[in-house]
Short mmCIF file of C-alpha atoms in Angstrom, two decimals:
data_model
loop_
_atom_site.label_atom_id
_atom_site.label_comp_id
_atom_site.label_asym_id
_atom_site.label_seq_id
_atom_site.Cartn_x
_atom_site.Cartn_y
_atom_site.Cartn_z
CA MET A 1 10.01 13.97 -15.77
CA ALA A 2 6.52 15.55 -16.15
CA ASP A 3 5.67 13.27 -19.05
CA THR A 4 6.36 10.15 -16.96
CA PHE A 5 2.95 10.19 -15.31
CA THR A 6 0.81 11.63 -18.08
CA ASP A 7 1.53 9.21 -20.83
CA MET A 8 -1.68 7.20 -21.47
CA PRO A 9 -0.88 4.67 -24.28
CA GLU A 10 -4.42 3.00 -24.20
CA HIS A 11 -7.91 4.44 -24.33
CA VAL A 12 -10.98 2.81 -22.95
CA SER A 13 -14.61 3.67 -23.82
CA SER A 14 -17.54 1.52 -22.74
CA THR A 15 -21.32 1.46 -22.30
CA ALA A 16 -23.45 -0.89 -20.22
CA THR A 17 -23.90 -3.35 -23.10
CA ASP A 18 -20.71 -3.11 -25.09
CA ALA A 19 -16.96 -2.20 -24.45
CA THR A 20 -14.23 -1.37 -26.84
CA LEU A 21 -10.48 -1.16 -26.06
CA THR A 22 -8.36 0.77 -28.54
CA LEU A 23 -4.70 -0.01 -28.33
CA SER A 24 -2.03 2.60 -29.02
CA GLY A 25 -1.29 0.98 -32.35
CA GLY A 26 -4.95 1.61 -33.49
CA GLN A 27 -6.09 -2.09 -32.96
CA THR A 28 -9.53 -2.32 -31.29
CA LEU A 29 -10.61 -5.22 -29.00
CA HIS A 30 -14.33 -5.75 -28.33
CA GLY A 31 -15.83 -7.30 -25.26
CA ASP A 32 -18.85 -7.46 -22.91
CA TRP A 33 -16.93 -5.36 -20.50
CA VAL A 34 -13.51 -3.80 -19.79
CA VAL A 35 -11.79 -3.68 -16.32
CA ARG A 36 -10.07 -0.45 -16.14
CA CYS A 37 -6.80 -0.76 -14.03
CA LEU A 38 -3.45 0.95 -13.68
CA GLY A 39 -0.26 -0.39 -15.30
CA THR A 40 3.19 -0.03 -14.00
CA ARG A 41 6.43 0.75 -15.51
CA ASP A 42 10.06 0.12 -14.55
CA LYS A 43 10.89 2.82 -11.97
CA LYS A 44 14.59 1.91 -11.97
CA SER A 45 15.58 5.20 -13.60
CA ILE A 46 14.26 7.30 -10.81
CA ILE A 47 16.18 5.39 -8.11
CA ASN A 48 19.86 5.55 -9.39
CA LEU A 49 21.60 5.01 -6.06
CA PRO A 50 24.79 2.94 -5.85
CA SER A 51 24.46 0.01 -3.51
CA SER A 52 27.10 -0.47 -0.75
CA THR A 53 26.63 -4.23 -1.12
CA GLN A 54 26.73 -6.75 -4.08
CA GLU A 55 22.90 -6.74 -4.20
CA PRO A 56 21.44 -3.82 -6.08
CA ILE A 57 19.09 -1.43 -4.31
CA PHE A 58 16.52 -1.81 -7.11
CA GLY A 59 15.94 -5.42 -7.84
CA ALA A 60 13.51 -7.21 -10.08
CA ASN A 61 10.69 -6.75 -7.64
CA GLY A 62 11.39 -3.14 -6.62
CA ILE A 63 13.49 -1.20 -4.01
CA ARG A 64 14.93 -3.17 -1.18
CA VAL A 65 13.36 -1.84 2.07
CA LYS A 66 13.51 -2.78 5.75
CA ASP A 67 10.26 -3.28 7.82
CA THR A 68 10.70 0.29 8.94
CA MET A 69 10.25 1.31 5.22
CA GLN A 70 13.89 2.48 4.95
CA ILE A 71 15.96 1.63 1.97
CA ASP A 72 17.75 -1.52 2.96
CA ASP A 73 21.26 -0.17 2.57
CA VAL A 74 23.47 1.20 5.31
CA ALA A 75 24.62 4.09 3.08
CA TYR A 76 21.02 5.49 3.03
CA PRO A 77 19.48 5.42 6.55
CA HIS A 78 17.37 8.44 5.82
CA ILE A 79 15.69 7.46 2.71
CA TYR A 80 12.36 5.72 2.85
CA ALA A 81 10.15 4.09 0.17
CA CYS A 82 6.57 2.84 0.31
CA GLY A 83 3.96 1.44 -1.99
CA ASP A 84 4.24 -0.76 -5.03
CA ILE A 85 7.82 0.32 -5.66
CA CYS A 86 8.92 -1.68 -2.59
CA SER A 87 10.32 -5.17 -2.84
CA ARG A 88 8.40 -6.73 0.02
CA ASP A 89 6.55 -10.12 0.35
CA THR A 90 3.15 -8.34 0.36
CA VAL A 91 0.45 -8.14 -2.06
CA LYS A 92 0.47 -4.80 -3.97
CA LEU A 93 -2.77 -3.28 -2.73
CA ALA A 94 -3.78 0.24 -1.80
CA GLY A 95 -4.37 -0.59 1.95
CA VAL A 96 -0.96 -2.12 2.36
CA ALA A 97 0.76 0.74 0.54
CA MET A 98 -1.22 3.30 2.67
CA TYR A 99 -0.11 1.49 5.84
CA GLY A 100 3.47 1.51 4.70
CA ALA A 101 3.23 5.20 4.01
CA TYR A 102 1.80 5.71 7.44
CA ILE A 103 4.79 3.90 9.06
CA ALA A 104 7.17 5.71 6.81
CA ALA A 105 5.69 9.03 7.90
CA ILE A 106 5.88 8.19 11.59
CA ASN A 107 9.49 7.10 11.17
CA ILE A 108 10.50 10.23 9.29
CA ALA A 109 8.99 12.35 11.96
CA ARG A 110 10.66 10.48 14.69
CA THR A 111 14.03 10.69 12.94
CA ILE A 112 13.69 14.58 12.35
CA SER A 113 12.58 15.07 15.84
CA SER A 114 15.37 12.98 17.54
CA VAL A 115 18.49 14.52 18.99
CA SER A 116 21.44 14.20 16.37
CA ASN A 117 23.25 11.57 18.59
CA ASP A 118 20.19 9.46 19.52
CA SER A 119 18.78 6.77 17.32
CA PRO A 120 14.92 7.00 17.44
CA THR A 121 12.89 3.90 17.96
CA LEU A 122 11.26 3.15 14.61
CA GLU A 123 7.98 1.43 13.87
CA GLU A 124 7.97 -1.68 11.70
CA SER A 125 5.29 -2.38 9.16
CA PRO A 126 3.86 -5.92 9.26
CA LEU A 127 3.84 -7.84 6.03
CA TYR A 128 -0.05 -8.20 6.31
CA PRO A 129 -1.72 -5.50 8.31
CA SER A 130 -5.02 -6.34 9.79
CA LYS A 131 -7.77 -5.48 7.66
CA ILE A 132 -11.50 -6.03 6.80
CA LEU A 133 -11.49 -7.29 3.33
CA LEU A 134 -15.26 -7.02 2.82
CA LEU A 135 -17.88 -5.81 5.26
CA MET A 136 -21.33 -5.82 3.70
CA SER A 137 -23.46 -6.36 6.87
CA LYS A 138 -23.29 -8.24 10.04
CA ASP A 139 -24.01 -11.57 8.26
CA HIS A 140 -21.86 -10.94 5.11
CA PHE A 141 -18.15 -10.13 5.75
CA ILE A 142 -14.59 -11.46 5.28
CA MET A 143 -11.78 -10.47 7.74
CA GLN A 144 -8.02 -11.13 7.64
CA LEU A 145 -5.65 -10.74 10.55
CA GLY A 146 -2.01 -11.27 9.73
CA ASP A 147 -1.72 -13.78 6.99
CA GLU A 148 -4.93 -15.67 8.09
CA ILE A 149 -8.27 -15.20 6.46
CA TRP A 150 -10.78 -15.57 9.48
CA GLU A 151 -13.83 -17.79 9.16
CA LYS A 152 -17.16 -16.14 9.74
CA GLU A 153 -17.71 -17.84 13.18
CA LYS A 154 -14.35 -16.69 14.48
CA THR A 155 -14.95 -13.04 13.50
CA ARG A 156 -18.65 -12.86 14.77
CA GLN A 157 -17.47 -11.47 17.99
CA TYR A 158 -15.97 -8.39 16.32
CA VAL A 159 -19.02 -7.50 14.10
CA SER A 160 -22.15 -5.68 15.31
CA ASP A 161 -25.32 -4.39 13.50
CA ASP A 162 -23.81 -0.97 12.57
CA MET A 163 -20.11 -0.75 13.28
CA GLY A 164 -18.84 2.01 11.10
CA LEU A 165 -15.15 2.47 10.64
CA GLN A 166 -14.24 3.33 14.14
CA GLY A 167 -16.30 0.45 15.55
CA SER A 168 -14.43 -1.97 13.29
CA ILE A 169 -11.08 -0.56 14.35
CA ASN A 170 -12.10 -0.82 18.02
CA GLY A 171 -13.45 -4.26 17.64
CA LEU A 172 -10.27 -5.55 16.23
CA SER A 173 -8.21 -3.67 18.85
CA LEU A 174 -6.20 -2.07 16.21
CA ASN A 175 -4.78 0.81 18.14
CA LYS A 176 -1.86 1.49 15.74
CA VAL A 177 -3.94 1.38 12.57
CA PRO A 178 -4.67 4.88 11.14
CA ALA A 179 -8.34 5.66 11.34
CA ALA A 180 -9.20 7.83 8.34
CA TYR A 181 -12.33 8.50 6.43
CA SER A 182 -10.03 10.02 3.64
CA PRO A 183 -6.23 10.00 3.24
CA PHE A 184 -6.23 13.68 4.40
CA ASP A 185 -7.59 12.63 7.97
CA LEU A 186 -4.30 10.82 8.89
CA ALA A 187 -2.11 12.48 11.42
CA PRO A 188 1.12 10.82 12.43
CA ALA A 189 1.18 9.77 16.07
CA PHE A 190 4.74 10.13 17.31
#
């Protein structure tokens, strides 16, 4: 299992004027620049749970999950998944994954804290959490709320000269969005 996440089949070296990509077979590719990004592998082998329905738990797009981030199978109400491994109709971006993890953490804490006979009220993760896509200054920004990219004029009321992270969250009235300057600043509110 330890080798699963340390295998690095490709190596990238680059300078400002030239970039070389060396493939695991020894072939080299030259270009003006190389975009370094993460690859994915089939994680089906780590989720080997039998499904209680005809539909497999781990499908072509990942693990079936509910909006509460629980595995979508009645046999596993206390197993949660978040991030790119989930089969959701969302883009696979860090912000969406982080928000899903936040929802999963709240729901796990509520489940653990509830009395054994009670079913806690669980939070649901929206498909497209509100986010500022790009904020460079008061005149250069792009915002998204839900599945709609807002035009500059519509969002002007939410942007001031120097908002900072907390000002952005307050301006958008995003009370349930975790405000963090790093992932370690998050604390579940339950």
